[in-house]
XYZ file of C-alpha atoms in Angstrom:
750
model
C 18.846 -26.207 13.782
C 16.602 -28.743 13.241
C 15.376 -27.329 9.739
C 18.587 -28.306 8.067
C 17.317 -32.070 8.295
C 14.683 -32.117 6.928
C 16.956 -31.245 4.434
C 18.197 -34.318 1.740
C 22.272 -33.962 1.489
C 22.065 -31.954 -1.455
C 19.631 -29.522 -0.748
C 21.328 -29.215 2.563
C 24.722 -28.422 0.995
C 23.481 -25.969 -0.879
C 22.094 -24.086 2.391
C 24.940 -24.120 3.924
C 27.141 -22.726 1.067
C 26.382 -19.080 2.032
C 29.710 -17.592 0.920
C 30.486 -16.391 -2.597
C 28.374 -17.195 -6.051
C 26.209 -20.189 -5.298
C 23.711 -21.580 -8.526
C 21.616 -23.683 -7.537
C 19.522 -26.156 -10.782
C 16.650 -27.003 -8.687
C 14.462 -29.788 -11.548
C 10.551 -29.775 -11.678
C 10.158 -30.541 -7.899
C 12.219 -30.952 -6.434
C 12.077 -29.181 -3.304
C 13.176 -25.370 -4.416
C 10.906 -23.402 -2.471
C 12.196 -25.074 0.680
C 15.885 -24.600 -0.456
C 15.602 -20.649 -0.779
C 12.897 -20.511 1.960
C 15.897 -22.391 3.757
C 19.040 -20.701 3.007
C 17.473 -17.350 4.643
C 16.357 -19.133 7.515
C 19.525 -20.410 7.856
C 21.304 -16.828 6.952
C 19.569 -15.350 9.992
C 20.500 -18.426 12.028
C 24.021 -17.969 11.720
C 24.271 -14.221 12.931
C 23.483 -11.603 9.654
C 20.812 -9.178 10.170
C 17.976 -9.316 8.327
C 18.334 -5.957 6.666
C 21.554 -7.079 5.057
C 18.947 -10.298 2.495
C 17.443 -9.400 -0.141
C 15.706 -12.436 -2.070
C 14.466 -11.014 -5.661
C 11.452 -13.521 -7.063
C 9.068 -13.500 -9.605
C 5.240 -13.020 -8.405
C 4.145 -10.960 -4.916
C 2.793 -14.514 -4.064
C 5.622 -16.667 -3.518
C 7.514 -13.845 -1.758
C 4.430 -13.716 0.968
C 4.657 -17.684 1.063
C 8.185 -17.569 1.861
C 8.054 -14.831 4.481
C 5.033 -16.813 6.323
C 7.591 -20.210 5.407
C 10.720 -17.250 7.225
C 8.266 -16.433 10.169
C 7.336 -20.319 11.341
C 10.765 -21.207 10.705
C 12.437 -18.884 13.075
C 9.923 -18.795 15.624
C 9.550 -14.564 15.491
C 8.913 -12.155 12.836
C 12.637 -11.591 12.446
C 12.168 -12.722 8.673
C 9.638 -9.749 7.840
C 12.406 -7.840 7.946
C 14.445 -9.455 5.007
C 13.778 -7.174 1.657
C 11.998 -9.541 -0.033
C 9.634 -9.079 -3.072
C 9.377 -8.754 -6.670
C 11.960 -7.491 -8.908
C 9.597 -4.087 -9.510
C 8.549 -3.633 -5.918
C 11.648 -3.986 -4.461
C 13.349 -1.069 -7.135
C 10.300 0.692 -6.810
C 11.105 1.025 -2.828
C 14.549 2.183 -3.949
C 12.887 4.484 -6.788
C 10.776 5.635 -3.507
C 13.832 6.757 -1.528
C 16.518 8.323 -4.367
C 13.522 9.525 -6.704
C 14.761 13.271 -6.326
C 18.583 12.688 -8.218
C 16.884 11.168 -11.669
C 14.089 14.380 -11.649
C 11.397 12.261 -10.258
C 9.564 13.253 -7.203
C 8.980 10.747 -4.153
C 5.783 10.283 -4.771
C 6.200 9.395 -8.151
C 2.848 7.721 -10.215
C 2.989 3.951 -11.344
C 1.412 3.549 -14.275
C -0.583 0.499 -15.280
C -1.036 -0.968 -19.132
C -4.076 0.758 -18.837
C -2.406 4.292 -18.283
C 0.669 3.827 -20.447
C -1.622 2.377 -23.432
C -4.276 5.515 -22.924
C -0.600 7.898 -23.118
C 0.243 6.727 -26.685
C -3.275 6.618 -28.158
C -3.823 10.906 -26.890
C 0.052 11.019 -28.851
C -0.663 8.448 -32.202
C -3.601 11.223 -32.547
C -1.992 13.875 -31.803
C 0.792 13.441 -34.479
C -1.879 13.186 -36.978
C -1.337 8.687 -37.078
C -3.009 6.176 -38.116
C -4.270 4.379 -35.138
C -4.675 1.388 -37.597
C -0.520 0.872 -38.133
C 0.644 2.555 -34.432
C -1.608 0.654 -32.547
C -1.378 1.206 -28.727
C -0.798 -2.127 -27.998
C 2.159 -2.880 -30.510
C 3.825 0.294 -29.762
C 4.030 -0.181 -25.850
C 5.518 -3.227 -26.158
C 7.922 -2.392 -28.632
C 8.525 0.392 -26.241
C 9.178 -1.950 -23.176
C 10.764 -4.324 -25.433
C 13.587 -1.251 -25.689
C 13.758 -0.435 -21.613
C 14.252 -4.356 -20.992
C 17.340 -4.051 -23.032
C 18.180 -0.424 -21.455
C 17.971 1.423 -24.743
C 16.937 5.653 -23.446
C 14.692 6.720 -26.705
C 17.506 8.643 -28.000
C 19.396 6.173 -28.345
C 16.927 4.009 -29.514
C 16.281 6.740 -32.350
C 20.371 7.204 -33.285
C 19.805 3.036 -33.710
C 20.787 2.452 -37.101
C 19.476 -0.634 -37.125
C 16.047 -0.428 -34.945
C 15.812 2.269 -37.627
C 15.200 -0.137 -40.486
C 13.279 -2.155 -39.263
C 10.818 0.523 -38.317
C 11.163 1.329 -42.033
C 11.096 -2.140 -43.305
C 7.882 -3.134 -40.719
C 6.341 0.909 -42.384
C 6.254 2.037 -38.813
C 9.036 4.479 -38.979
C 7.647 7.231 -36.533
C 7.915 4.219 -33.729
C 10.765 6.508 -31.906
C 9.118 9.771 -31.694
C 5.713 8.389 -30.076
C 9.145 6.449 -27.666
C 10.642 10.012 -27.329
C 7.651 11.881 -26.352
C 6.134 9.696 -24.103
C 9.031 9.124 -22.496
C 8.922 12.770 -22.115
C 5.388 12.595 -20.822
C 5.822 10.427 -18.557
C 8.555 12.468 -16.961
C 6.204 15.670 -16.910
C 3.891 13.925 -14.929
C 6.289 12.608 -12.577
C 5.493 8.797 -13.407
C 6.878 5.600 -14.365
C 5.595 2.756 -16.300
C 6.332 -1.271 -14.659
C 9.849 -1.439 -17.115
C 10.787 2.097 -16.230
C 11.081 0.192 -12.178
C 13.791 -1.707 -13.926
C 15.246 0.947 -16.315
C 15.512 3.755 -14.540
C 17.116 1.968 -11.431
C 19.852 1.080 -13.838
C 20.012 4.636 -14.535
C 20.260 5.248 -10.831
C 22.556 2.397 -10.592
C 25.138 3.921 -13.748
C 24.903 7.816 -12.885
C 24.965 8.150 -9.611
C 27.765 5.806 -7.875
C 27.511 7.417 -4.633
C 23.786 5.564 -4.710
C 25.194 1.939 -6.116
C 27.802 1.750 -3.106
C 25.276 2.334 -0.778
C 22.763 -0.894 -1.990
C 26.379 -2.242 -2.151
C 26.637 -2.402 1.591
C 23.273 -2.197 2.427
C 22.813 -5.740 1.213
C 25.738 -8.436 1.974
C 23.465 -11.653 0.926
C 21.234 -11.177 -2.865
C 18.834 -14.311 -3.546
C 17.402 -14.740 -7.199
C 14.545 -16.917 -7.211
C 12.922 -18.191 -10.673
C 16.594 -17.038 -12.393
C 15.988 -18.497 -16.186
C 13.130 -16.004 -16.569
C 15.629 -12.997 -15.809
C 15.617 -10.962 -18.800
C 18.434 -7.926 -19.214
C 17.820 -5.207 -16.930
C 17.387 -7.220 -14.267
C 20.292 -9.585 -14.640
C 22.234 -5.703 -14.571
C 20.637 -4.349 -11.438
C 21.828 -7.828 -9.579
C 25.776 -8.349 -11.214
C 25.417 -4.170 -9.877
C 24.350 -4.611 -6.986
C 27.011 -8.072 -6.082
C 29.683 -6.367 -7.045
C 31.049 -5.431 -3.369
C 30.156 -8.732 -1.378
C 29.871 -11.561 -4.206
C 27.517 -13.519 -2.429
C 24.903 -13.865 -4.655
C 22.856 -17.494 -5.264
C 20.302 -17.666 -7.989
C 17.951 -20.400 -8.288
C 16.198 -21.989 -11.188
C 16.046 -24.942 -13.988
C 16.952 -23.993 -17.479
C 15.424 -27.223 -18.299
C 12.314 -24.742 -17.734
C 13.125 -22.003 -19.214
C 9.868 -20.529 -21.553
C 9.095 -16.747 -21.609
C 11.671 -15.470 -24.086
C 9.058 -13.537 -25.858
C 8.505 -11.389 -22.412
C 12.019 -10.792 -22.565
C 13.444 -13.452 -20.453
C 16.728 -14.341 -21.471
C 17.799 -18.424 -20.795
C 21.937 -16.764 -21.069
C 21.341 -15.685 -17.988
C 21.706 -19.312 -16.304
C 23.619 -20.377 -19.185
C 26.615 -18.127 -18.285
C 26.065 -17.704 -14.780
C 29.368 -18.913 -14.369
C 31.556 -16.626 -17.065
C 30.334 -13.419 -14.783
C 31.171 -15.551 -11.591
C 34.236 -17.970 -12.062
C 33.844 -19.556 -8.844
C 30.250 -20.384 -8.839
C 29.371 -23.710 -6.842
C 26.542 -25.545 -8.429
C 24.371 -27.746 -6.634
C 21.842 -29.928 -8.305
C 18.478 -30.829 -6.987
C 18.005 -33.757 -8.923
C 15.368 -35.308 -6.872
C 11.963 -34.801 -7.793
C 8.978 -35.274 -4.909
C 6.164 -34.613 -7.001
C 5.328 -37.442 -9.818
C 5.648 -40.690 -10.508
C 8.655 -42.524 -11.816
C 6.621 -42.709 -14.872
C 6.084 -39.247 -15.425
C 9.811 -38.395 -14.308
C 11.370 -40.466 -16.451
C 9.459 -39.557 -19.889
C 9.852 -36.056 -18.872
C 13.907 -37.172 -19.260
C 13.434 -38.787 -22.185
C 11.934 -35.028 -23.345
C 14.279 -32.837 -22.170
C 17.903 -34.463 -22.603
C 16.601 -34.168 -26.615
C 17.889 -30.459 -26.397
C 21.195 -29.786 -26.814
C 21.370 -25.874 -25.340
C 20.643 -26.925 -21.588
C 23.017 -28.211 -18.095
C 22.386 -32.094 -17.643
C 20.645 -33.203 -14.742
C 19.397 -36.376 -13.780
C 15.872 -36.291 -12.079
C 14.890 -39.070 -10.215
C 12.142 -40.447 -7.735
C 11.395 -42.460 -5.178
C 7.660 -42.500 -5.736
C 6.215 -45.317 -6.999
C 6.710 -46.310 -10.999
C 2.820 -44.957 -11.078
C 0.839 -45.051 -14.868
C 2.718 -44.918 -18.403
C 1.892 -41.902 -19.668
C -1.855 -42.068 -22.459
C -1.445 -41.050 -25.379
C -4.611 -40.446 -27.866
C -5.294 -40.375 -30.974
C -8.405 -38.453 -31.390
C -10.240 -37.448 -34.899
C -11.239 -34.363 -34.142
C -10.962 -31.919 -31.937
C -13.951 -32.325 -30.659
C -13.839 -35.841 -30.006
C -10.487 -34.592 -28.556
C -12.597 -33.000 -26.025
C -15.286 -35.534 -25.346
C -12.574 -37.955 -24.782
C -11.564 -35.461 -22.164
C -14.329 -35.127 -20.571
C -15.098 -38.961 -20.591
C -11.564 -39.808 -18.796
C -12.308 -37.221 -15.836
C -15.815 -37.669 -15.717
C -14.604 -41.494 -15.507
C -11.737 -41.461 -13.494
C -13.445 -39.095 -10.762
C -16.368 -42.478 -10.524
C -13.444 -44.905 -10.329
C -10.819 -43.445 -8.320
C -12.781 -40.658 -5.726
C -11.514 -37.307 -7.645
C -12.521 -34.288 -7.613
C -12.413 -31.573 -10.122
C -9.498 -29.987 -8.858
C -7.201 -32.857 -8.682
C -7.634 -32.177 -13.041
C -5.565 -29.603 -15.126
C -6.194 -29.508 -19.232
C -3.314 -27.345 -20.635
C -2.867 -26.182 -23.949
C -0.546 -24.497 -26.245
C -2.915 -21.697 -27.414
C -6.349 -20.275 -25.426
C -7.893 -20.495 -28.376
C -7.716 -24.491 -28.110
C -10.313 -24.313 -24.907
C -13.550 -23.947 -26.852
C -13.385 -27.417 -27.675
C -12.847 -28.393 -24.270
C -15.372 -25.924 -22.996
C -18.400 -26.915 -25.082
C -16.606 -30.952 -23.947
C -17.095 -30.332 -20.167
C -20.145 -28.340 -19.926
C -22.439 -31.554 -21.420
C -20.620 -33.652 -19.126
C -21.962 -30.807 -16.697
C -18.231 -30.935 -15.129
C -17.844 -27.645 -13.034
C -14.550 -25.440 -14.471
C -12.935 -22.642 -14.509
C -10.018 -20.654 -16.601
C -6.968 -20.255 -14.940
C -5.583 -16.388 -15.452
C -8.169 -15.409 -18.592
C -11.509 -15.417 -19.273
C -13.438 -18.150 -21.050
C -13.672 -19.010 -24.479
C -17.602 -17.307 -25.381
C -17.023 -14.247 -22.538
C -13.461 -12.836 -24.655
C -13.857 -9.585 -25.791
C -13.304 -10.396 -29.446
C -16.122 -13.269 -29.211
C -18.489 -11.274 -27.850
C -17.808 -8.291 -30.532
C -18.555 -11.064 -33.246
C -21.344 -13.375 -32.270
C -23.047 -9.696 -31.305
C -22.788 -8.722 -35.026
C -24.264 -12.408 -35.537
C -26.914 -11.700 -33.136
C -27.951 -8.558 -34.815
C -27.890 -10.003 -37.916
C -30.432 -12.589 -36.773
C -31.846 -9.865 -34.446
C -31.393 -5.918 -35.334
C -34.538 -5.350 -32.077
C -30.890 -6.728 -29.865
C -29.683 -3.561 -28.426
C -26.925 -4.835 -26.010
C -25.781 -6.604 -29.589
C -26.274 -3.529 -31.499
C -24.582 -0.676 -28.736
C -21.425 -3.494 -28.823
C -20.552 -3.100 -32.483
C -22.651 -0.126 -33.624
C -18.982 1.645 -33.345
C -16.585 -1.303 -33.493
C -14.327 -1.487 -35.320
C -14.119 2.331 -35.044
C -16.536 3.826 -37.971
C -16.837 7.563 -35.252
C -20.644 7.257 -33.690
C -18.976 8.130 -31.307
C -20.545 7.968 -27.118
C -22.290 11.756 -27.481
C -24.023 10.364 -30.419
C -25.535 6.934 -28.999
C -26.442 8.547 -25.708
C -29.097 10.846 -27.573
C -30.110 8.039 -29.291
C -30.820 5.653 -26.251
C -32.315 9.023 -24.803
C -34.609 9.311 -28.458
C -35.566 5.727 -27.724
C -36.686 6.193 -23.797
C -38.464 9.614 -25.262
C -40.205 8.166 -27.849
C -40.866 4.523 -26.099
C -39.268 2.525 -29.815
C -36.303 0.454 -29.819
C -33.024 1.824 -30.620
C -32.875 0.375 -34.129
C -36.139 1.931 -35.034
C -34.757 5.055 -33.516
C -31.562 4.984 -36.217
C -33.493 3.408 -39.192
C -35.201 7.148 -39.229
C -31.846 8.958 -38.019
C -32.361 12.042 -40.046
C -35.920 12.256 -38.140
C -35.280 11.633 -34.669
C -31.594 12.840 -33.513
C -30.441 16.131 -33.721
C -26.628 14.691 -35.779
C -24.504 16.357 -38.038
C -24.875 15.174 -41.327
C -21.968 13.275 -41.354
C -22.825 10.436 -38.437
C -25.853 10.044 -39.931
C -24.469 8.682 -43.474
C -22.294 6.173 -40.574
C -25.010 4.980 -38.942
C -26.748 5.228 -42.328
C -23.688 2.984 -44.080
C -24.278 0.760 -40.581
C -27.846 -0.572 -40.880
C -27.262 -1.049 -44.692
C -24.426 -4.044 -43.550
C -26.467 -5.344 -41.002
C -29.442 -5.367 -43.296
C -27.352 -6.897 -46.244
C -25.848 -9.318 -43.888
C -29.895 -10.076 -42.625
C -31.074 -10.152 -46.260
C -28.877 -13.428 -46.003
C -29.914 -15.413 -43.099
C -32.044 -17.473 -44.912
C -30.405 -19.255 -47.364
C -26.038 -18.993 -46.247
C -24.936 -21.584 -44.246
C -24.164 -20.135 -40.599
C -20.098 -20.664 -41.590
C -19.877 -18.892 -44.527
C -21.866 -16.101 -43.193
C -20.290 -15.821 -39.811
C -16.957 -15.481 -42.625
C -18.441 -12.541 -44.288
C -19.888 -10.413 -41.356
C -16.376 -11.117 -39.895
C -14.337 -9.812 -43.142
C -17.187 -6.925 -44.195
C -17.107 -5.437 -40.921
C -13.833 -4.797 -40.929
C -13.330 -6.766 -37.608
C -10.837 -9.022 -38.758
C -8.674 -7.226 -40.385
C -9.346 -4.782 -37.181
C -7.295 -8.383 -35.268
C -5.298 -8.850 -38.111
C -3.570 -5.353 -38.077
C -2.298 -5.636 -34.846
C 1.264 -7.864 -34.787
C 1.658 -7.915 -30.044
C 0.586 -10.862 -28.595
C -1.819 -10.430 -27.619
C -3.368 -9.109 -31.145
C -2.358 -12.631 -32.272
C -3.966 -14.605 -29.517
C -7.247 -12.659 -30.769
C -7.509 -12.860 -33.917
C -6.724 -16.920 -33.295
C -9.373 -17.168 -31.141
C -11.432 -15.888 -34.607
C -10.326 -17.966 -36.529
C -11.418 -20.857 -33.371
C -14.623 -19.469 -33.309
C -15.313 -19.486 -37.103
C -14.096 -22.960 -36.816
C -16.424 -23.853 -34.243
C -19.221 -22.612 -36.400
C -17.283 -24.703 -39.994
C -17.708 -27.340 -37.945
C -21.239 -26.905 -36.680
C -22.380 -27.041 -40.270
C -20.553 -30.176 -41.307
C -21.656 -32.069 -39.013
C -25.251 -30.768 -39.566
C -25.714 -31.330 -43.149
C -24.542 -35.029 -42.392
C -28.501 -34.561 -40.716
C -31.560 -34.210 -42.936
C -32.823 -33.158 -39.472
C -30.950 -30.570 -38.312
C -30.378 -27.578 -39.463
C -26.984 -25.601 -40.495
C -28.331 -21.408 -40.116
C -27.215 -19.024 -38.360
C -30.094 -18.533 -36.221
C -29.856 -22.881 -35.152
C -26.163 -21.900 -34.382
C -27.015 -18.695 -31.981
C -29.482 -20.566 -29.663
C -27.022 -23.472 -29.762
C -24.423 -21.310 -28.627
C -26.478 -19.220 -26.172
C -27.785 -22.545 -24.320
C -24.817 -23.581 -24.093
C -22.723 -19.978 -22.630
C -26.090 -20.005 -20.417
C -24.893 -22.621 -18.081
C -23.902 -20.991 -15.183
C -19.718 -21.128 -14.384
C -19.599 -20.429 -10.512
C -16.762 -19.490 -10.737
C -16.593 -19.293 -6.935
C -16.725 -23.318 -6.142
C -13.069 -24.415 -5.559
C -13.463 -27.949 -6.856
C -13.477 -27.117 -10.606
C -11.062 -28.918 -13.364
C -8.862 -25.859 -13.701
C -7.809 -25.014 -17.453
C -5.052 -23.132 -18.363
C -1.870 -22.232 -21.089
C 0.868 -24.436 -20.166
C 2.845 -21.191 -19.495
C 0.207 -20.093 -16.872
C 0.495 -23.842 -15.175
C 4.452 -22.923 -14.166
C 4.929 -23.397 -10.625
C 1.183 -25.666 -10.096
C 0.804 -28.924 -9.759
C -2.164 -31.273 -10.548
C -2.789 -35.580 -9.410
C -4.098 -35.446 -13.490
C -2.919 -34.050 -16.124
C -4.015 -32.743 -19.611
C -1.930 -31.846 -22.135
C -3.827 -31.113 -25.448
C -3.022 -30.496 -29.451
C 0.452 -32.246 -29.734
C 0.303 -32.469 -33.058
C 2.862 -30.726 -35.228
C 2.703 -26.916 -36.323
C 0.456 -26.472 -32.976
C 3.169 -27.747 -30.496
C 5.135 -27.204 -31.579
C 4.323 -23.764 -32.690
C 4.760 -23.870 -36.536
C 6.634 -20.340 -35.922
C 9.233 -22.297 -33.882
C 9.777 -25.120 -35.977
C 12.289 -22.862 -38.472
C 14.786 -22.389 -35.449
C 16.283 -24.877 -33.319
C 16.670 -22.204 -30.411
C 12.855 -22.310 -30.663
C 12.015 -25.331 -31.146
C 14.124 -25.912 -28.051
C 11.849 -23.828 -25.948
C 8.786 -25.536 -27.304
C 10.288 -28.267 -25.716
C 11.283 -27.431 -23.202
C 7.489 -25.927 -22.108
C 6.161 -29.170 -23.605
C 7.774 -30.649 -20.007
C 6.957 -27.895 -17.886
C 3.567 -29.269 -19.157
C 4.505 -33.266 -18.514
C 5.934 -32.047 -14.523
C 3.407 -30.958 -13.597
C 1.518 -33.918 -13.634
C 1.875 -36.052 -10.056
C -0.080 -38.962 -10.464
C -0.995 -39.252 -14.405
C -0.302 -37.393 -17.690
C -2.243 -38.369 -20.357
C -1.374 -36.804 -24.582
C -4.529 -35.988 -26.609
C -4.078 -35.213 -30.216
C -6.297 -34.856 -33.537
C -5.668 -35.690 -36.773
C -7.700 -33.305 -38.116
C -8.762 -29.897 -36.722
C -10.528 -27.001 -38.458
C -7.731 -23.848 -39.281
C -8.823 -20.576 -40.702
C -11.932 -22.050 -42.149
C -10.586 -25.518 -43.235
C -9.958 -28.873 -42.500
C -6.057 -29.846 -41.813
C -4.843 -33.010 -41.329
C -2.182 -33.276 -38.531
C 0.352 -35.390 -37.579
C 1.156 -35.889 -34.075
C 3.856 -33.568 -32.496
C 7.442 -34.832 -32.735
C 7.415 -34.214 -28.965
C 5.809 -37.832 -28.844
C 8.430 -39.382 -30.912
C 10.706 -37.549 -28.140
C 9.165 -39.874 -25.516
C 10.534 -43.718 -23.909
C 8.463 -45.346 -25.693
C 8.789 -47.733 -23.426
C 6.970 -45.282 -20.600
C 3.893 -44.812 -23.350
C 0.413 -46.206 -23.661
C -1.076 -45.492 -27.215
C -4.824 -45.408 -27.313
C -7.975 -43.614 -29.406
C -11.522 -44.050 -28.800
C -11.687 -47.250 -30.049
C -9.874 -49.392 -27.084
C -12.664 -47.749 -25.009
C -15.815 -50.126 -23.971
C -19.022 -49.683 -25.203
C -20.769 -47.976 -23.250
C -17.921 -45.417 -23.520
C -16.947 -44.591 -27.151
C -21.277 -44.140 -26.996
C -21.146 -41.280 -24.614
C -18.183 -39.239 -26.190
C -19.851 -40.273 -30.779
C -22.651 -38.109 -29.001
C -21.372 -36.266 -27.360
C -18.976 -35.458 -30.712
C -21.499 -35.273 -32.861
C -21.960 -30.916 -31.405
C -25.598 -29.874 -32.068
C -27.953 -30.101 -29.336
C -31.007 -30.732 -31.194
C -31.591 -34.418 -30.720
C -30.983 -36.363 -33.858
C -34.586 -38.498 -33.494
C -36.697 -38.014 -36.820
C -37.297 -34.738 -37.253
C -39.270 -32.180 -39.704
C -36.440 -31.484 -42.210
C -35.153 -28.687 -41.176
C -33.044 -27.700 -44.725
C -35.505 -29.438 -46.628
C -38.973 -27.269 -44.975
C -37.689 -24.322 -43.188
C -40.020 -21.888 -42.861
C -39.767 -18.517 -44.958
C -40.094 -16.042 -42.106
C -41.593 -13.905 -44.396
C -44.667 -16.269 -44.439
C -44.704 -17.220 -40.320
C -44.598 -14.422 -37.936
C -43.043 -14.827 -34.743
C -45.048 -13.643 -31.461
C -44.138 -11.544 -28.744
C -43.213 -13.646 -26.553
C -42.764 -11.803 -22.975
C -46.434 -13.238 -22.085
C -45.407 -16.460 -22.767
C -45.865 -18.764 -19.887
C -46.262 -22.670 -19.181
C -49.267 -24.303 -20.848
C -49.918 -21.750 -23.814
C -49.881 -24.119 -26.497
C -47.433 -22.581 -29.371
C -45.964 -23.488 -32.981
C -43.081 -23.805 -34.054
C -41.833 -22.437 -38.128
C -39.837 -25.839 -37.630
C -41.072 -28.274 -35.273
C -44.879 -27.875 -35.621
C -47.823 -27.446 -32.336
C -46.168 -28.164 -29.221
C -46.743 -27.465 -25.708
C -44.689 -25.743 -22.838
C -43.694 -27.486 -20.107
C -41.338 -24.935 -17.962
C -39.453 -21.639 -18.557
C -36.620 -19.864 -16.735
C -34.130 -17.373 -16.421
C -33.682 -13.324 -16.801
C -35.880 -10.890 -18.720
C -33.029 -11.033 -21.729
C -31.308 -15.163 -21.265
C -35.711 -16.114 -21.023
C -35.515 -20.399 -21.814
C -38.598 -22.308 -22.740
C -38.560 -26.594 -22.783
C -41.401 -27.072 -24.988
C -43.117 -30.035 -25.952
C -42.850 -30.937 -29.571
C -45.968 -33.737 -30.903
C -43.449 -34.134 -33.783
C -39.837 -34.042 -32.977
C -40.028 -34.364 -28.652
C -39.221 -31.601 -26.096
C -36.737 -28.851 -26.967
C -34.894 -26.182 -24.939
C -35.346 -22.361 -26.565
C -33.670 -19.485 -26.172
C -36.618 -17.124 -26.499
C -34.821 -14.109 -28.067
C -34.098 -16.696 -30.859
C -37.133 -19.085 -31.085
C -39.477 -18.258 -33.415
C -43.077 -18.808 -32.341
C -46.415 -18.476 -32.137
C -48.828 -17.862 -29.467
C -51.964 -20.316 -30.149
C -53.822 -20.108 -27.055
């Protein structure tokens, strides 16, 4: 049994204690997966039939990795016979076998979230309910929460507390929708993901013979990430282990960060109440991080009262202290991070993939992405989209593009019926057909909608209202700054209201992203106001971000800096980690500061972030940040004060050498327009009514051109697809410029 020699003393003891209930409290970086894997190897090596072992994980990736390790350690394929997988995959397997007991076919369909949302939308429509009040995502989350608390539709409707909550939220028909949804799924022989747990509980509750069958079958049950289990998962595990009592749960209460998904930390904190003879093993040696990082993380988590006490330690080198950078703005924060990554790569011969940037909310990625792009540092958004590729961001930017250029057909198609205004796909198809047949742009077709397309009067009027809105926005371009106009468009179009009414976590994130885009616009305007020669208007902003977002993000390139939320980082590790936005009301979240339980979860989230770092952890915060369009002054997060001051090195931009400081200052300006002495764009802004741009489809290298603001110049270079052609032009008055041609105002002289 040479595999036991690879374990430290506590790890080995936890592997060998196979009988009865065991709780393995695994500190960050303490070899949790190895212990869980070797415990299964030890059971099989001791003569236990692999078919009698069930191992529950939270991701398919973890299950696959563990099976590979077991097979390697055993030197045979016996480990493949272990029932190992996620809760959902394992119990879907059982439900397929036993489906007829609860009235389902064995080949029942499993609905994904899109299927569920589509069904809910249909039900809401059939009930003649307002789909803005009964948003599908909100209803789905409510039904999901009920199922994870093992509440049927009937029980939901009988529960006076729930009914009162729905009444107060002005959604009294949620129970009615839940009931219809459950009946439709059953009628269709379909289960959603929550049903895979909910129906398993029903199966074991109502059919004791079935429960006894699986209790006898599985003598040993292991559960990974036990702190993340919800009520439905815990009840299944409790029922299955009732006969043999051989249950091993592995987890870390200090890393319980998914309460918003229904995870219940009490499952691990109260485990001994249900299993009084539990043996507890504490894996406290950290193999991942330096002494300074481990000690700093300990100094934070010890402030939580609701926890198991652990003394996590390491034999690794002391390493560097945790660095804390103070920035004056979020743009400066992003610039500092980009500069630190750039210089650390050079000084220590590191790769982009050695760095991770972690944030509390997705909306924080904007300033960081822009800073990395400007330094030409490859990055990828882990488990999400780049800021400017998110749907809600593209929607608002499409409105802005259409305001500046109504002939932009891609923007037109994207927003003509968003938010929904009764201009459906059939109408859009007719407009497209008329456009092609008459060789006219879609904007020209809809401008004369009464004569160009055969549609009913109601739809025609809605199109006219849309046109009027866009033309009204367009009339403001010349004399309204980009932030004020974009805010007006976001409100007047109904886009902000549509997002605001969605109170699900996803809806709130989308609303925050729009606010962050507006924050970026506000910063753009305020920065450019300080420079007389820089434009504060919408076309200049669109040109800047279009050039920025047109950079190719080479998502296939493995050598990329990882950007992600802290929640997404759990289970990962990186040599260098930046934790950004450590400000009161951002991290910890403003929503959590009024509750000790929620504040402690935020602190656990910070602990998770710190313990992702192997070599160095860097924390950043900004003393000011645009939020909701207003410049807000911030206090450093209380979590910074939680850190042992002997383990922290406080820094700011003024401590950097002059060259690095100058680079950050220039990056922080937030404008791609060089700050030479230009023709004043604000003062001598040429009206588009007196300057007519040529059709630039035939623009070629060597052409002499005139720009409405920059004067006379020569075209040096052209590149890009027809929809995103860029030209490099040298203007004699202002120097070299890169222009996106669909926004550029150029007259071809020769």
